[in-house]
Coordinates of C-alpha atoms in Angstrom, one line a residue:
M1 CA 36.3 21.0 44.3
V2 CA 39.7 18.9 45.1
G3 CA 40.8 19.8 41.4
D4 CA 39.7 23.6 42.0
K5 CA 41.9 23.7 45.1
K6 CA 45.0 22.3 43.0
T7 CA 44.3 24.6 40.5
L8 CA 44.6 27.6 43.3
F9 CA 47.2 25.8 44.8
D10 CA 49.3 26.1 41.6
Y11 CA 48.5 30.1 41.4
R12 CA 49.5 30.5 45.0
D13 CA 52.4 32.8 44.2
L14 CA 50.3 34.8 42.0
F15 CA 47.5 34.7 44.9
F16 CA 50.0 36.1 47.7
M17 CA 51.6 38.7 45.1
I18 CA 47.9 40.1 44.6
T19 CA 47.0 40.0 48.5
W20 CA 50.2 41.8 49.1
R21 CA 49.4 44.4 46.4
E22 CA 46.1 44.8 47.8
I23 CA 47.3 45.5 51.1
K24 CA 50.1 47.9 49.6
I25 CA 47.4 50.1 47.8
K26 CA 45.2 50.1 51.0
Y27 CA 48.2 51.9 52.9
K28 CA 49.8 53.7 50.2
Q29 CA 50.5 57.6 51.3
S30 CA 48.9 56.7 54.5
I31 CA 50.3 58.8 57.3
M32 CA 48.8 56.5 60.2
G33 CA 49.5 53.1 58.1
F34 CA 48.3 50.0 60.2
L35 CA 46.7 52.2 62.6
W36 CA 43.8 52.4 60.1
A37 CA 43.1 48.8 60.9
L38 CA 41.8 49.8 64.1
F39 CA 39.9 53.1 63.1
M40 CA 36.5 51.1 62.0
P41 CA 36.6 48.8 64.7
I42 CA 36.9 51.5 67.3
L43 CA 34.0 53.5 65.5
I44 CA 31.7 50.3 65.9
I45 CA 33.1 49.6 69.5
T46 CA 32.0 53.3 70.9
S47 CA 28.8 53.1 69.2
G48 CA 28.2 49.6 70.7
I49 CA 28.9 51.2 74.1
L50 CA 26.8 54.1 74.0
V51 CA 24.0 52.0 73.1
K52 CA 25.0 49.5 76.1
M53 CA 25.1 52.2 78.1
A54 CA 21.8 53.6 77.2
F55 CA 20.3 50.3 77.9
A56 CA 22.0 50.0 81.1
K57 CA 20.6 53.4 82.2
L58 CA 16.6 52.4 81.2
A59 CA 16.9 48.7 83.1
G60 CA 18.6 50.9 86.2
T61 CA 21.4 48.5 86.3
P62 CA 25.7 49.4 86.6
F63 CA 27.7 49.8 83.2
T64 CA 30.7 47.4 83.7
F65 CA 34.0 46.6 81.6
Q66 CA 32.4 43.4 80.8
E67 CA 29.7 45.2 78.9
V68 CA 32.6 47.1 76.9
A69 CA 34.3 43.4 76.2
G70 CA 31.3 42.1 75.3
V71 CA 30.6 44.9 72.6
S72 CA 34.4 44.7 71.5
V73 CA 34.6 40.9 70.9
K74 CA 32.0 41.3 68.7
A75 CA 32.5 44.7 66.8
I76 CA 36.2 43.5 65.6
P77 CA 34.8 40.5 63.6
W78 CA 31.8 42.4 62.3
A79 CA 33.9 45.1 61.2
F80 CA 36.2 42.6 59.1
F81 CA 32.9 40.9 57.9
I82 CA 31.6 43.8 56.3
S83 CA 35.1 45.1 54.9
S84 CA 35.5 41.8 53.5
I85 CA 32.2 41.8 51.6
R86 CA 32.8 45.4 50.6
F87 CA 36.2 44.9 49.0
S88 CA 35.5 41.6 47.2
T89 CA 32.1 42.8 45.6
N90 CA 34.2 45.2 43.5
S91 CA 37.3 43.1 43.2
L92 CA 36.7 41.8 39.8
I93 CA 35.7 45.2 38.4
S94 CA 38.4 47.1 39.8
N95 CA 40.9 44.1 38.1
F96 CA 39.3 44.3 34.7
N97 CA 42.8 44.7 32.7
L98 CA 43.8 41.3 34.3
V99 CA 40.3 39.7 34.3
T100 CA 40.2 39.9 30.5
K101 CA 43.5 39.4 29.5
I102 CA 45.2 36.8 31.4
S103 CA 44.5 33.3 31.8
F104 CA 44.3 32.1 35.8
P105 CA 41.6 31.3 38.4
K106 CA 39.5 34.7 38.8
I107 CA 38.4 33.7 42.3
I108 CA 41.8 34.6 43.4
F109 CA 40.7 38.4 43.4
P110 CA 37.6 38.1 45.9
L111 CA 40.0 35.6 48.1
S112 CA 42.6 38.1 47.9
A113 CA 40.5 41.0 49.1
I114 CA 39.2 39.1 52.0
C115 CA 43.0 38.0 53.1
S116 CA 44.1 41.7 52.7
Q117 CA 41.1 42.6 55.2
L118 CA 42.3 39.7 57.6
V119 CA 45.7 41.5 57.7
D120 CA 43.7 44.6 59.6
F121 CA 41.5 41.7 61.5
V122 CA 44.4 40.4 63.0
V123 CA 45.7 43.5 63.9
A124 CA 43.0 44.9 65.7
S125 CA 42.4 41.2 67.3
L126 CA 45.9 41.4 68.9
F127 CA 45.4 45.1 70.3
L128 CA 42.1 43.7 71.7
M129 CA 43.5 40.6 73.3
V130 CA 46.0 42.7 75.0
V131 CA 43.4 44.7 76.6
L132 CA 41.2 41.9 77.7
M133 CA 44.0 39.5 79.2
A134 CA 45.0 42.8 81.4
N135 CA 41.6 42.7 82.7
G136 CA 41.3 39.1 83.3
Y137 CA 39.6 38.0 80.4
G138 CA 40.3 35.4 77.7
L139 CA 42.5 33.4 79.4
T140 CA 40.2 30.0 79.8
V141 CA 40.5 27.1 77.6
K142 CA 37.2 27.8 76.4
A143 CA 39.0 30.9 74.6
L144 CA 40.5 28.3 72.1
F145 CA 36.7 27.9 70.6
A146 CA 37.2 31.4 69.1
F147 CA 39.8 30.2 66.3
V148 CA 37.0 27.8 65.3
L149 CA 34.3 30.8 65.2
I150 CA 36.8 33.0 63.4
L151 CA 37.3 30.1 60.7
I152 CA 33.3 30.3 60.3
L153 CA 33.3 34.1 59.9
I154 CA 36.2 33.6 57.0
V155 CA 34.6 30.6 55.3
L156 CA 31.0 32.6 55.2
S157 CA 33.0 36.0 54.1
A158 CA 34.5 34.3 51.4
A159 CA 31.1 32.3 50.2
L160 CA 29.5 35.9 50.3
G161 CA 32.6 37.7 48.4
I162 CA 32.7 35.3 45.9
L163 CA 29.1 35.5 44.9
F164 CA 28.7 38.9 45.1
S165 CA 31.6 40.0 43.0
A166 CA 30.8 37.4 40.2
A167 CA 27.2 39.2 40.5
N168 CA 28.5 42.7 40.1
L169 CA 30.3 41.7 37.1
F170 CA 27.1 41.0 35.5
F171 CA 24.9 43.7 37.1
R172 CA 26.6 47.1 38.4
D173 CA 23.8 47.5 40.8
V174 CA 24.9 44.8 42.9
K175 CA 27.6 46.7 45.0
Y176 CA 25.1 49.6 45.9
I177 CA 22.5 47.1 47.2
V178 CA 25.6 45.1 49.1
E179 CA 26.4 48.6 50.4
V180 CA 22.7 49.1 51.6
I181 CA 23.1 45.5 53.0
V182 CA 26.0 45.9 55.1
T183 CA 25.1 49.2 56.5
F184 CA 21.6 48.0 58.0
A185 CA 22.7 44.6 58.7
I186 CA 24.2 45.5 62.2
F187 CA 20.5 46.4 63.2
F188 CA 19.6 42.6 62.7
T189 CA 23.1 40.9 64.1
P190 CA 23.7 40.9 67.8
V191 CA 26.8 43.5 67.8
F192 CA 25.5 45.8 70.3
Y193 CA 23.1 43.8 71.9
D194 CA 22.7 40.0 73.3
V195 CA 19.8 37.8 71.6
K196 CA 18.7 37.0 75.0
M197 CA 17.4 40.1 75.3
F198 CA 14.2 39.5 72.6
D199 CA 13.1 36.1 74.4
K200 CA 11.0 34.3 71.9
W201 CA 12.5 36.2 69.1
E202 CA 16.2 35.0 69.8
R203 CA 15.8 32.0 67.6
V204 CA 15.0 34.4 64.4
L205 CA 17.7 36.3 65.4
L206 CA 20.2 33.2 65.5
L207 CA 19.0 32.2 61.9
N208 CA 21.4 35.1 60.8
P209 CA 24.6 32.8 60.5
V210 CA 26.8 35.6 62.0
A211 CA 25.0 35.8 65.1
P212 CA 25.7 32.4 66.4
V213 CA 29.3 33.5 65.9
L214 CA 29.5 36.6 67.5
E215 CA 27.1 35.2 70.4
G216 CA 29.9 32.3 70.6
L217 CA 32.7 34.7 70.7
N218 CA 31.1 36.8 73.5
G219 CA 30.7 33.5 75.3
C220 CA 34.4 31.9 75.2
L221 CA 36.1 35.2 75.4
V222 CA 34.1 37.2 78.1
L223 CA 31.5 35.0 79.9
G224 CA 33.8 31.8 80.2
T225 CA 30.7 29.8 78.3
I226 CA 30.2 28.2 75.0
P227 CA 26.6 29.1 74.4
Y228 CA 24.3 28.5 71.2
G229 CA 26.4 25.0 70.6
G230 CA 23.5 23.7 68.2
W231 CA 23.5 27.3 66.6
I232 CA 27.0 27.0 66.0
V233 CA 26.8 24.0 63.9
Y234 CA 23.9 25.4 62.1
S235 CA 26.2 28.3 61.2
A236 CA 29.6 26.3 60.1
V237 CA 27.4 23.9 58.0
F238 CA 25.4 26.8 56.2
S239 CA 28.7 28.7 55.9
V240 CA 30.4 25.5 54.0
A241 CA 27.5 24.6 51.9
L242 CA 27.3 28.5 50.8
L243 CA 31.0 28.8 49.9
A244 CA 30.4 25.1 47.9
I245 CA 27.5 26.8 45.8
A246 CA 29.4 30.0 45.4
V247 CA 32.7 28.3 44.2
F248 CA 30.1 26.2 41.5
L249 CA 28.5 29.0 40.3
F250 CA 31.7 31.0 40.2
Q251 CA 33.3 28.5 37.8
K252 CA 30.4 28.2 35.7
I253 CA 30.0 31.5 34.6
E254 CA 33.8 32.4 34.8
P255 CA 33.9 32.0 30.9
L256 CA 31.8 34.8 30.4
F257 CA 33.5 37.3 32.4
A258 CA 35.7 38.8 29.5
E259 CA 32.9 39.6 27.5
N260 CA 30.7 40.9 30.3
I261 CA 33.2 43.3 32.2

């Protein structure tokens, strides 16, 4: 791993160049520009608000801004997570000319795809933080835990992106399977709801490594708490271990890329 980091560091200029190219391609000839970074999160937030309003009506409880804030702090990281996986999965195939002709660490492609999505995430997060702070949320010391939680999510996104990008190069069906998974995964991830609603099934939902991260963000930014400490450690260990496995497998099969692309 140490040797791998040195290799990537040596190609840092190429990494930044490819990342910047991904960003420029994404917004090329776009009228709204970086406002598109808000589009997907707003769609998810709107859907979440409708679901929360339905839950509140069925339970006969008032619908508050805290409910909107809770959905929002989960929706934006979720949008980043699924976009990162989608773009990184196809990153090797969409750069087949460079994959086959130039010698450098090909892991740069899925990582660059994720970094380009990180720009959208930062734009949307800054907008959300302004709204939250204007309403008195996210102004506590506990809010600093959000940086740790986001880092866990980035590591998990990188791990899955590296694995899926390599698998998609050998089996093109992978990108379709990934599309199906990221489309329906929201129903098994607490974006629109809280895991506490499911009583004894709460632990089952928290086995999803994204769930403790999203619940933790809601806790430290909206509720002023840090719930699920043990589960957040579980999510961090799971993400780091998966990233180590992903990098190891990727480098093992990288010599076969050129003849199988």
